[in-house]
Amino acid sequence: MTLPNLPLGNSGLHITRLGFGSWAVGGGGWSYGWGPQDDAASLATMRHALELGINWIDTAAIYGLGHSEEVVGQLIRELPRSERPLIFTKCGLVWDERDPMKAPRRDLSPDSIRRECEASLRRLGVERIDLYQFHWPDAGTPVEDSWAAMVKLIEEGKVRAAGVSNFDATLLERCETLRRVDSLQPPFSLIDRAAAEKEIPWCASHDTGVICYSPMQSGLLTESFTAERVAALAEDDWRRRATEFQEPALGHNLTLRDALQPIAQRHETSVSCIAIAWALSWPGVSGAIVGARTPKQVDGWIGAAAIELTRRDLDEIAAAIWDTKAGTGPSRFRRSRALKRDVA
């Protein structure tokens, strides 16, 4: 199966519009886990995603406290070199070995970045990381010092392209003074639209790729999600504590999800696919990271890569956002002479 692909900014990487997110592959037993996850199921799910055409996997050292990278590394070893996907991972969140349920601390000091990179290379079993990203900003380290450490890793051949996650436009500008930022990974969905205000337009104007995460808002924008399902989540599933999964936000979010059903029916697809296609429709967005715990879940969203939303679709979605008062951020981009599309 062939999926549409785009260049990731000026990084030299070409990625499919959808990438596999391996947050849940890390399993439970840590502060931001998704509950128990079987490694065999994770491997089968990732293989299925690759068979359907996906050419990149996004992971992070913190996912499962290294376990997600280990499982991705096992997958890579089992594949012929010609079939291996691009591997993206992240650093900057350091966990407490004595207390895995303790929230990780942010650390982008140069020494920590190098230690984390070496550890990720070992767990993944690769000589070079295709895209290495800072996971969250670290207020305790000047970002220029952190980015200079990233540049050294590129010069040493340990990293191919460099990106950041959860950075604002001010931090992007500061990094750009030393070396271009190849990519930004922001949260972006029908519910969390804040990145469309400044960060995604900044990336579009600087030829920086954007790979957004949680386009289905961690499962909220799927047909099967209900208030009852929230109550049944595993005790160590981070979503139990998240604002968007609690009332009153939960009710607004599920009402918005339901408003997508007529659009999904017109396209003969799922609500999940419409939610992802909406994120992909924004100018400057290169791809979307989508997670799955079973091959069946991949089948439920893989079709989003080929969906082209019409102006009618986008108008209806913008109206639903307004009516439900779900989430925050711009609800629609506008067309202009300078760009084909721009944020409203």
Coordinates of C-alpha atoms in Angstrom, one line a residue:
M1 CA 0.0 0.0 0.0
T2 CA 1.3 3.5 -0.9
L3 CA 0.5 6.4 1.3
P4 CA 0.9 10.1 0.4
N5 CA 4.2 11.6 1.7
L6 CA 5.8 15.0 2.0
P7 CA 9.2 16.3 2.8
L8 CA 9.7 17.1 6.5
G9 CA 10.7 20.7 6.1
N10 CA 14.3 21.0 4.8
S11 CA 15.5 18.0 6.7
G12 CA 16.0 15.8 3.7
L13 CA 13.5 13.3 5.2
H14 CA 10.4 12.3 3.3
I15 CA 7.6 11.0 5.5
T16 CA 4.2 9.5 5.0
R17 CA 1.3 11.8 6.1
L18 CA 0.8 9.4 9.0
G19 CA 3.4 8.0 11.4
F20 CA 3.1 5.4 14.1
G21 CA 3.2 6.8 17.7
S22 CA 4.6 4.4 20.3
W23 CA 3.7 6.1 23.5
A24 CA 1.4 3.2 24.6
V25 CA 4.0 0.7 23.5
G26 CA 5.9 1.7 26.7
G27 CA 3.1 0.0 28.7
G28 CA 2.1 0.9 32.3
G29 CA 3.8 1.2 35.6
W30 CA 5.1 4.8 35.1
S31 CA 3.7 8.3 35.6
Y32 CA 2.3 8.8 32.1
G33 CA 1.6 5.2 31.1
W34 CA -1.5 3.9 29.3
G35 CA -1.9 0.8 31.4
P36 CA -0.7 -2.7 30.6
Q37 CA 0.4 -3.4 27.1
D38 CA 1.6 -6.7 25.6
D39 CA 4.9 -6.5 23.7
A40 CA 3.8 -9.1 21.2
A41 CA 0.7 -7.1 20.4
S42 CA 2.8 -4.0 20.1
L43 CA 5.2 -5.7 17.6
A44 CA 2.2 -7.0 15.6
T45 CA 0.6 -3.6 15.5
M46 CA 3.8 -1.8 14.3
R47 CA 4.4 -4.5 11.6
H48 CA 0.8 -4.0 10.4
A49 CA 1.3 -0.2 10.2
L50 CA 4.4 -0.7 8.1
E51 CA 2.7 -3.2 5.9
L52 CA 0.0 -0.5 5.2
G53 CA 2.7 1.9 4.1
I54 CA 3.7 4.0 7.1
N55 CA 7.4 4.8 6.9
W56 CA 8.2 6.3 10.3
I57 CA 7.8 5.5 14.0
D58 CA 7.9 8.1 16.7
T59 CA 9.0 7.1 20.2
A60 CA 10.8 8.7 23.2
A61 CA 13.1 7.6 26.0
I62 CA 10.5 8.4 28.6
Y63 CA 7.9 6.1 27.1
G64 CA 7.8 3.1 29.5
L65 CA 11.1 4.4 30.9
G66 CA 13.0 3.1 27.9
H67 CA 10.8 0.2 27.2
S68 CA 9.1 1.6 24.1
E69 CA 12.5 2.2 22.5
E70 CA 13.5 -1.4 23.4
V71 CA 10.4 -2.8 21.7
V72 CA 11.0 -0.6 18.6
G73 CA 14.6 -1.8 18.6
Q74 CA 13.4 -5.4 18.6
L75 CA 11.1 -4.6 15.6
I76 CA 14.0 -3.0 13.7
R77 CA 16.2 -6.1 14.3
E78 CA 13.6 -8.4 12.9
L79 CA 13.2 -6.4 9.6
P80 CA 15.4 -6.5 6.5
R81 CA 17.4 -3.3 6.3
S82 CA 15.4 -2.3 3.1
E83 CA 12.1 -2.4 5.1
R84 CA 13.2 -0.5 8.2
P85 CA 11.2 2.7 8.9
L86 CA 12.6 6.0 9.9
I87 CA 13.0 6.2 13.6
F88 CA 12.3 9.4 15.5
T89 CA 12.8 9.7 19.3
K90 CA 13.1 12.3 22.0
C91 CA 15.1 13.3 25.0
G92 CA 14.9 15.7 27.9
L93 CA 12.6 13.9 30.4
V94 CA 14.6 12.1 33.0
W95 CA 12.9 9.6 35.4
D96 CA 13.6 8.6 38.9
E97 CA 14.8 5.0 38.9
R98 CA 13.7 4.5 42.5
D99 CA 10.1 5.8 41.9
P100 CA 8.8 5.1 38.4
M101 CA 5.4 6.7 39.2
K102 CA 7.1 10.0 40.1
A103 CA 6.7 12.7 37.3
P104 CA 10.0 13.0 35.3
R105 CA 12.1 16.1 35.5
R106 CA 13.0 18.2 32.5
D107 CA 16.7 18.2 31.8
L108 CA 18.2 19.6 28.5
S109 CA 21.7 20.2 29.9
P110 CA 24.3 19.3 27.3
D111 CA 25.7 16.4 29.4
S112 CA 22.2 14.9 29.9
I113 CA 21.4 15.2 26.2
R114 CA 24.5 13.3 25.3
R115 CA 23.9 10.5 27.9
E116 CA 20.3 10.1 26.7
C117 CA 21.3 10.0 23.1
E118 CA 23.8 7.2 23.8
A119 CA 21.2 5.3 25.8
S120 CA 18.6 5.6 23.0
L121 CA 21.1 4.5 20.4
R122 CA 21.7 1.3 22.5
R123 CA 18.1 0.6 23.1
L124 CA 17.1 1.1 19.5
G125 CA 20.2 -0.8 18.2
V126 CA 21.0 1.9 15.6
E127 CA 24.1 3.9 14.7
R128 CA 22.1 7.1 13.9
I129 CA 18.8 8.5 15.0
D130 CA 16.9 9.8 12.0
L131 CA 15.2 12.6 13.9
Y132 CA 16.2 13.5 17.5
Q133 CA 13.9 15.9 19.4
F134 CA 13.8 17.8 22.6
H135 CA 10.7 16.5 24.4
W136 CA 9.8 19.6 26.5
P137 CA 11.5 22.9 27.2
D138 CA 13.8 23.1 30.2
A139 CA 13.7 26.4 32.0
G140 CA 16.9 25.6 33.9
T141 CA 19.2 25.4 30.8
P142 CA 19.6 28.2 28.2
V143 CA 18.1 26.7 25.0
E144 CA 21.1 27.9 23.0
D145 CA 23.3 25.6 25.1
S146 CA 20.9 22.7 24.6
W147 CA 20.7 23.3 20.8
A148 CA 24.5 23.6 20.5
A149 CA 24.7 20.1 22.1
M150 CA 22.2 18.8 19.5
V151 CA 24.3 20.3 16.7
K152 CA 27.4 18.4 18.0
L153 CA 25.5 15.1 17.8
I154 CA 24.7 15.9 14.2
E155 CA 28.3 16.7 13.4
E156 CA 29.3 13.4 15.0
G157 CA 26.9 11.4 12.9
K158 CA 24.7 10.2 15.7
V159 CA 21.7 12.3 14.7
R160 CA 20.5 13.0 11.1
A161 CA 17.9 15.7 11.7
A162 CA 17.1 17.8 14.8
G163 CA 13.7 18.8 16.1
V164 CA 11.8 20.0 19.1
S165 CA 8.5 19.1 20.8
N166 CA 6.2 21.4 22.8
F167 CA 8.3 24.5 22.0
D168 CA 6.7 27.9 21.5
A169 CA 7.6 30.3 18.7
T170 CA 10.0 32.3 21.0
L171 CA 12.1 29.2 21.7
L172 CA 12.0 28.2 18.0
E173 CA 13.4 31.6 17.1
R174 CA 16.2 31.2 19.6
C175 CA 17.2 27.7 18.3
E176 CA 17.1 29.0 14.7
T177 CA 19.9 31.5 15.4
L178 CA 22.3 28.5 15.8
R179 CA 20.9 26.0 13.3
R180 CA 17.7 25.5 11.5
V181 CA 15.0 23.6 13.4
D182 CA 14.1 20.6 11.1
S183 CA 10.8 19.9 12.8
L184 CA 8.3 20.8 15.5
Q185 CA 6.1 18.3 17.3
P186 CA 3.2 20.1 18.9
P187 CA -0.1 18.7 20.3
F188 CA -2.8 19.5 17.7
S189 CA -6.3 18.3 17.4
L190 CA -9.9 19.5 17.0
I191 CA -9.8 20.0 20.8
D192 CA -6.2 21.3 21.3
R193 CA -5.8 23.9 18.5
A194 CA -3.4 26.3 20.2
A195 CA -0.5 25.5 18.0
A196 CA -2.4 26.9 15.0
E197 CA -2.1 30.4 16.5
K198 CA 1.6 31.0 16.2
E199 CA 3.8 27.8 16.1
I200 CA 2.5 26.1 13.0
P201 CA 2.5 29.4 11.0
W202 CA 6.1 30.0 12.2
C203 CA 7.1 26.6 10.9
A204 CA 5.4 27.2 7.6
S205 CA 7.3 30.5 7.1
H206 CA 10.7 28.9 8.1
D207 CA 10.4 25.6 6.1
T208 CA 10.3 23.7 9.4
G209 CA 8.3 20.5 9.3
V210 CA 5.4 19.8 11.7
I211 CA 4.5 16.4 12.9
C212 CA 1.6 16.9 15.3
Y213 CA 0.7 14.5 18.1
S214 CA -2.6 13.4 19.6
P215 CA -4.8 14.3 16.6
M216 CA -7.5 12.1 18.1
Q217 CA -6.9 13.7 21.5
S218 CA -5.6 10.5 23.0
G219 CA -8.7 8.5 22.0
L220 CA -11.4 11.1 22.7
L221 CA -12.2 11.7 19.1
T222 CA -13.0 8.0 18.3
E223 CA -16.4 6.5 17.9
S224 CA -16.1 4.1 20.8
F225 CA -15.1 6.5 23.5
T226 CA -17.6 7.2 26.3
A227 CA -17.7 8.6 29.8
E228 CA -18.1 5.0 31.0
R229 CA -14.8 4.1 29.3
V230 CA -13.0 6.9 31.2
A231 CA -14.2 5.3 34.4
A232 CA -12.9 1.9 33.3
L233 CA -9.4 3.1 32.4
A234 CA -6.5 1.4 34.2
E235 CA -5.5 3.1 37.5
D236 CA -2.1 4.0 36.0
D237 CA -3.6 5.4 32.8
W238 CA -2.6 9.1 32.7
R239 CA -5.8 10.0 31.0
R240 CA -7.8 9.5 34.3
R241 CA -6.1 12.7 35.5
A242 CA -6.3 14.8 32.3
T243 CA -8.7 17.8 32.2
E244 CA -10.1 16.9 28.8
F245 CA -11.3 13.5 30.1
Q246 CA -13.2 15.0 33.0
E247 CA -16.4 17.0 33.2
P248 CA -17.4 19.5 32.1
A249 CA -14.8 19.3 29.3
L250 CA -15.5 15.7 28.6
G251 CA -19.1 16.4 27.6
H252 CA -18.2 19.2 25.3
N253 CA -15.5 17.0 23.6
L254 CA -17.8 14.1 23.0
T255 CA -20.5 16.3 21.6
L256 CA -17.9 17.7 19.1
R257 CA -16.9 14.1 18.3
D258 CA -20.5 13.2 17.6
A259 CA -20.9 16.3 15.2
L260 CA -18.3 14.7 13.0
Q261 CA -20.5 11.7 12.2
P262 CA -22.4 13.2 9.2
I263 CA -19.0 14.2 7.6
A264 CA -17.6 10.8 8.2
Q265 CA -20.7 9.3 6.5
R266 CA -20.3 11.5 3.4
H267 CA -16.7 10.3 3.1
E268 CA -17.6 6.7 3.9
T269 CA -15.0 6.6 6.7
S270 CA -14.7 6.8 10.5
V271 CA -15.0 9.8 12.8
S272 CA -11.3 9.1 13.8
C273 CA -10.2 9.5 10.2
I274 CA -12.1 12.8 9.9
A275 CA -10.4 14.1 13.1
I276 CA -7.0 13.2 11.8
A277 CA -7.7 14.6 8.3
W278 CA -8.7 17.9 9.9
A279 CA -5.3 18.2 11.5
L280 CA -3.5 17.3 8.3
S281 CA -5.5 19.9 6.4
W282 CA -3.8 22.8 8.1
P283 CA -1.0 24.6 6.1
G284 CA 2.4 23.7 7.3
V285 CA 1.5 20.3 8.9
S286 CA 3.7 17.6 7.3
G287 CA 2.3 14.6 9.1
A288 CA 0.4 13.3 12.1
I289 CA 1.5 10.8 14.8
V290 CA -1.2 8.3 15.6
G291 CA -0.9 5.6 18.2
A292 CA -2.5 2.1 18.3
R293 CA -2.4 -0.9 20.6
T294 CA -3.8 -3.5 18.1
P295 CA -3.7 -4.0 14.3
K296 CA -7.4 -3.4 14.2
Q297 CA -6.9 0.1 15.7
V298 CA -4.5 0.9 12.8
D299 CA -7.2 -0.2 10.3
G300 CA -9.5 2.3 12.0
W301 CA -7.4 5.4 11.1
I302 CA -5.1 4.5 8.2
G303 CA -7.6 5.9 5.7
A304 CA -7.1 9.4 7.0
A305 CA -4.0 9.9 4.9
A306 CA -6.0 9.9 1.7
I307 CA -9.0 12.1 2.8
E308 CA -9.3 15.6 1.3
L309 CA -11.8 17.6 3.4
T310 CA -14.0 20.0 1.4
R311 CA -14.8 23.6 2.2
R312 CA -18.2 22.4 3.3
D313 CA -16.6 19.9 5.6
L314 CA -14.4 22.5 7.2
D315 CA -17.2 25.0 7.6
E316 CA -19.3 22.4 9.3
I317 CA -16.4 21.4 11.6
A318 CA -15.7 25.1 12.5
A319 CA -19.4 25.6 13.3
A320 CA -19.4 22.5 15.5
I321 CA -16.4 23.8 17.4
W322 CA -18.2 27.1 18.0
D323 CA -21.4 25.4 19.0
T324 CA -19.9 22.9 21.4
K325 CA -17.3 25.3 22.8
A326 CA -14.9 22.4 22.9
G327 CA -11.2 23.1 23.3
T328 CA -9.2 26.2 22.5
G329 CA -7.5 27.8 19.5
P330 CA -8.4 28.8 16.0
S331 CA -11.2 26.7 14.4
R332 CA -10.5 27.4 10.8
F333 CA -7.7 28.7 8.5
R334 CA -8.5 31.4 5.9
R335 CA -7.3 31.8 2.4
S336 CA -5.1 34.7 1.4
R337 CA -3.0 35.9 -1.5
A338 CA 0.3 35.4 0.4
L339 CA -0.4 31.7 1.2
K340 CA -2.9 29.2 -0.1
R341 CA -4.1 28.9 3.4
D342 CA -3.5 30.9 6.6
V343 CA -4.9 30.7 10.1
A344 CA -7.9 32.7 11.0

